[in-house]
Amino acid sequence: MLTLQQIKENPDRVVERLAVKGFDGKEPISRVLELDEDRRKLQMQYDVMAQELKKLAASIGALMKQGNKEEAENAKARVAAIKEEQKAIDTKLGETERAQREVLLSIPNLPCDMVPAGTSAEDNVVEKTGGPMPELGPDALPHWDLAKKYNIIDFELGNKITGAGFPVYIGKGARLQRALIQFFLDEAGKAGYLEIQPPYVVNEASGYGTGQLPDKEGQMYYVNEDNLYLIPTAEVPVTNIYRDVILAEDSLPRKNCAYSACFRREAGSHGKDVRGLNRLHQFDKVEIVRIEKPENSYAALEEMKDHVQGLLEKLGLPWHILRLCGGDMSFTSAITFDFEVYSAAQKRWLEVSSVSNFETYQANRLKCRYRGEDKKTHLCHTLNGSALALPRIMAAMLENNQTPEGIVVPECLRKYTGFDIID
């Protein structure tokens, strides 16, 4: 959520930056400022009345001592009337603050100056490319056919048990999936991330804290009877560890990683490359989350990008990094870099990670702060990234490493799998 200070300091600049995301901020920003003016006037009235009450309270005692009972009773009546007026003002203050918060919640984060203009994925900027491009023969199979051939993933069985988008991993496929999870967690541990095992369901406050609500409720699975949501990513529960927390400055940065299953309804995705592992309703992912002082957050972002790049290099996958344009960014992000790997049999790039800096946007919702040397509290910056999401990693890995003898397991995973080829 944008801070009032951001908006009040330069409302025109805020509207200008929101336009980079394709969001018309003129009306909501004007409404926020209007409500803030109403709030300040109401608060001023309330404070004037409080001062009058203080004076009246002092005068009543003096009048009683002087024997001026009639004047004292009049003062008491005035106190009662003021208190009633204060109640009415207090009610209006609450309504005004709630209205202002609702408008603020509807406004996306400002894209930072590095975000390019653009309206869709076609306008994203390729920042960096690496990894060996595989050379497959004309008989190369896509991963869904490889999964069936080697009996390692059963999509039809998942459809029977639950529905489309819930695959069943079998035998070496299950071992390979578990190997990837452990590899990602071990690498995060080496990079200084403290592992968390979070709940897979969160409450409404957690959804609002990281910005999934009210923006993405249509994409989340909702447990109606308990008013809980299945997590779309471990970012949600892990970042909410720091909701309503004031951290010591010398305890920053906080670096956490977490493995979780992730659940997404993927509403409106029908016909959009949904075959096989390309788009699932349940999938596994290792997430990295950082809580940083504002002046350090962009250096932290670069470290996170390097970490994800290192994972892809160890897996031997061809990759590139995209700097997302304003129109392709999330509601909450100030800047996002997507990592994609090349799927040789499908002949297309697949997104496997998003690494984002949210600056103070999530922290303001979360009230995630640190106490500085000046003894004042300041909002932190929050960052997160997939390191990595498994389905499309698995898809590219199966396709790119297929040989006539079987599917070769990347060397970095063999100590986890116990085998070096799926045959």
Tab-separated table of N, CA and C in Angstrom, residues 198-214 217 220-233 235-241 243-244 365-366:
chain	number	residue	atom	x	y	z
A	198	PRO	N	6.246	-23.286	6.533
A	198	PRO	CA	5.062	-22.503	6.895
A	198	PRO	C	3.757	-23.297	6.726
A	199	PRO	N	2.652	-22.785	7.278
A	199	PRO	CA	1.336	-23.359	6.971
A	199	PRO	C	1.010	-23.185	5.496
A	200	TYR	N	0.150	-24.053	4.982
A	200	TYR	CA	-0.279	-23.964	3.584
A	200	TYR	C	-1.602	-23.228	3.432
A	201	VAL	N	-2.189	-22.812	4.555
A	201	VAL	CA	-3.394	-21.975	4.513
A	201	VAL	C	-3.133	-20.728	5.347
A	202	VAL	N	-3.729	-19.610	4.927
A	202	VAL	CA	-3.527	-18.347	5.639
A	202	VAL	C	-4.870	-17.669	5.862
A	203	ASN	N	-4.876	-16.752	6.821
A	203	ASN	CA	-6.100	-16.000	7.076
A	203	ASN	C	-6.167	-14.767	6.181
A	204	GLU	N	-7.268	-14.068	6.308
A	204	GLU	CA	-7.519	-12.906	5.453
A	204	GLU	C	-6.489	-11.808	5.678
A	205	ALA	N	-6.098	-11.595	6.933
A	205	ALA	CA	-5.122	-10.550	7.237
A	205	ALA	C	-3.799	-10.804	6.530
A	206	SER	N	-3.398	-12.082	6.444
A	206	SER	CA	-2.154	-12.417	5.740
A	206	SER	C	-2.280	-12.140	4.250
A	207	GLY	N	-3.443	-12.443	3.679
A	207	GLY	CA	-3.677	-12.165	2.262
A	207	GLY	C	-3.598	-10.677	1.951
A	208	TYR	N	-4.153	-9.853	2.837
A	208	TYR	CA	-4.071	-8.406	2.653
A	208	TYR	C	-2.640	-7.908	2.884
A	209	GLY	N	-1.943	-8.533	3.806
A	209	GLY	CA	-0.602	-8.081	4.154
A	209	GLY	C	0.367	-8.109	2.991
A	210	THR	N	0.300	-9.156	2.165
A	210	THR	CA	1.231	-9.265	1.040
A	210	THR	C	0.615	-8.851	-0.298
A	211	GLY	N	-0.668	-8.482	-0.278
A	211	GLY	CA	-1.283	-7.920	-1.479
A	211	GLY	C	-2.016	-8.902	-2.361
A	212	GLN	N	-2.177	-10.167	-1.920
A	212	GLN	CA	-3.005	-11.091	-2.692
A	212	GLN	C	-4.476	-10.667	-2.631
A	213	LEU	N	-4.854	-10.069	-1.522
A	213	LEU	CA	-6.192	-9.503	-1.353
A	213	LEU	C	-6.047	-7.987	-1.270
A	214	PRO	N	-6.949	-7.231	-1.904
A	214	PRO	CA	-8.098	-7.714	-2.658
A	214	PRO	C	-7.834	-7.937	-4.142
A	217	GLU	N	-8.053	-12.448	-5.268
A	217	GLU	CA	-8.901	-13.439	-4.600
A	217	GLU	C	-9.491	-14.445	-5.577
A	220	MET	N	-7.250	-17.522	-5.930
A	220	MET	CA	-6.925	-18.300	-4.729
A	220	MET	C	-8.050	-19.277	-4.386
A	221	TYR	N	-7.659	-20.434	-3.861
A	221	TYR	CA	-8.632	-21.394	-3.346
A	221	TYR	C	-9.069	-20.939	-1.957
A	222	TYR	N	-10.382	-20.889	-1.750
A	222	TYR	CA	-10.945	-20.330	-0.525
A	222	TYR	C	-11.675	-21.408	0.261
A	223	VAL	N	-11.351	-21.521	1.559
A	223	VAL	CA	-12.023	-22.462	2.458
A	223	VAL	C	-13.125	-21.680	3.168
A	224	ASN	N	-14.324	-21.784	2.633
A	224	ASN	CA	-15.420	-20.916	3.034
A	224	ASN	C	-15.746	-21.017	4.520
A	225	GLU	N	-15.879	-22.228	5.050
A	225	GLU	CA	-16.333	-22.412	6.430
A	225	GLU	C	-15.365	-21.807	7.446
A	226	ASP	N	-14.075	-21.778	7.095
A	226	ASP	CA	-13.065	-21.286	8.031
A	226	ASP	C	-12.517	-19.907	7.663
A	227	ASN	N	-12.983	-19.353	6.539
A	227	ASN	CA	-12.492	-18.058	6.058
A	227	ASN	C	-10.969	-18.063	5.929
A	228	LEU	N	-10.447	-19.111	5.306
A	228	LEU	CA	-9.015	-19.269	5.093
A	228	LEU	C	-8.729	-19.469	3.605
A	229	TYR	N	-7.503	-19.189	3.202
A	229	TYR	CA	-7.092	-19.303	1.808
A	229	TYR	C	-5.910	-20.260	1.691
A	230	LEU	N	-5.940	-21.151	0.670
A	230	LEU	CA	-4.764	-21.959	0.362
A	230	LEU	C	-3.721	-21.040	-0.257
A	231	ILE	N	-2.470	-21.217	0.118
A	231	ILE	CA	-1.439	-20.266	-0.302
A	231	ILE	C	-1.106	-20.435	-1.788
A	232	PRO	N	-0.957	-19.316	-2.516
A	232	PRO	CA	-0.504	-19.380	-3.903
A	232	PRO	C	1.008	-19.472	-4.005
A	233	THR	N	1.700	-19.159	-2.893
A	233	THR	CA	3.159	-19.167	-2.813
A	233	THR	C	3.547	-19.040	-1.353
A	235	GLU	N	5.622	-17.141	-0.241
A	235	GLU	CA	5.821	-15.712	0.040
A	235	GLU	C	4.806	-15.209	1.060
A	236	VAL	N	3.565	-15.682	0.953
A	236	VAL	CA	2.494	-15.130	1.786
A	236	VAL	C	2.715	-15.448	3.271
A	237	PRO	N	2.802	-16.728	3.669
A	237	PRO	CA	3.010	-16.978	5.096
A	237	PRO	C	4.372	-16.518	5.612
A	238	VAL	N	5.415	-16.643	4.796
A	238	VAL	CA	6.751	-16.282	5.286
A	238	VAL	C	6.872	-14.771	5.490
A	239	THR	N	6.407	-13.975	4.541
A	239	THR	CA	6.482	-12.522	4.708
A	239	THR	C	5.616	-12.069	5.873
A	240	ASN	N	4.482	-12.759	6.094
A	240	ASN	CA	3.589	-12.377	7.192
A	240	ASN	C	4.148	-12.707	8.570
A	241	ILE	N	5.262	-13.428	8.627
A	241	ILE	CA	5.965	-13.593	9.905
A	241	ILE	C	6.288	-12.214	10.481
A	243	ARG	N	4.573	-9.382	10.009
A	243	ARG	CA	3.429	-8.471	10.147
A	243	ARG	C	3.342	-7.977	11.587
A	244	ASP	N	3.154	-6.658	11.732
A	244	ASP	CA	3.029	-6.022	13.056
A	244	ASP	C	4.269	-6.252	13.927
A	365	ARG	N	1.482	-2.260	4.379
A	365	ARG	CA	0.300	-3.072	4.701
A	365	ARG	C	0.551	-3.917	5.950
A	366	LEU	N	1.753	-4.477	6.020
A	366	LEU	CA	2.105	-5.401	7.099
A	366	LEU	C	2.441	-4.685	8.412
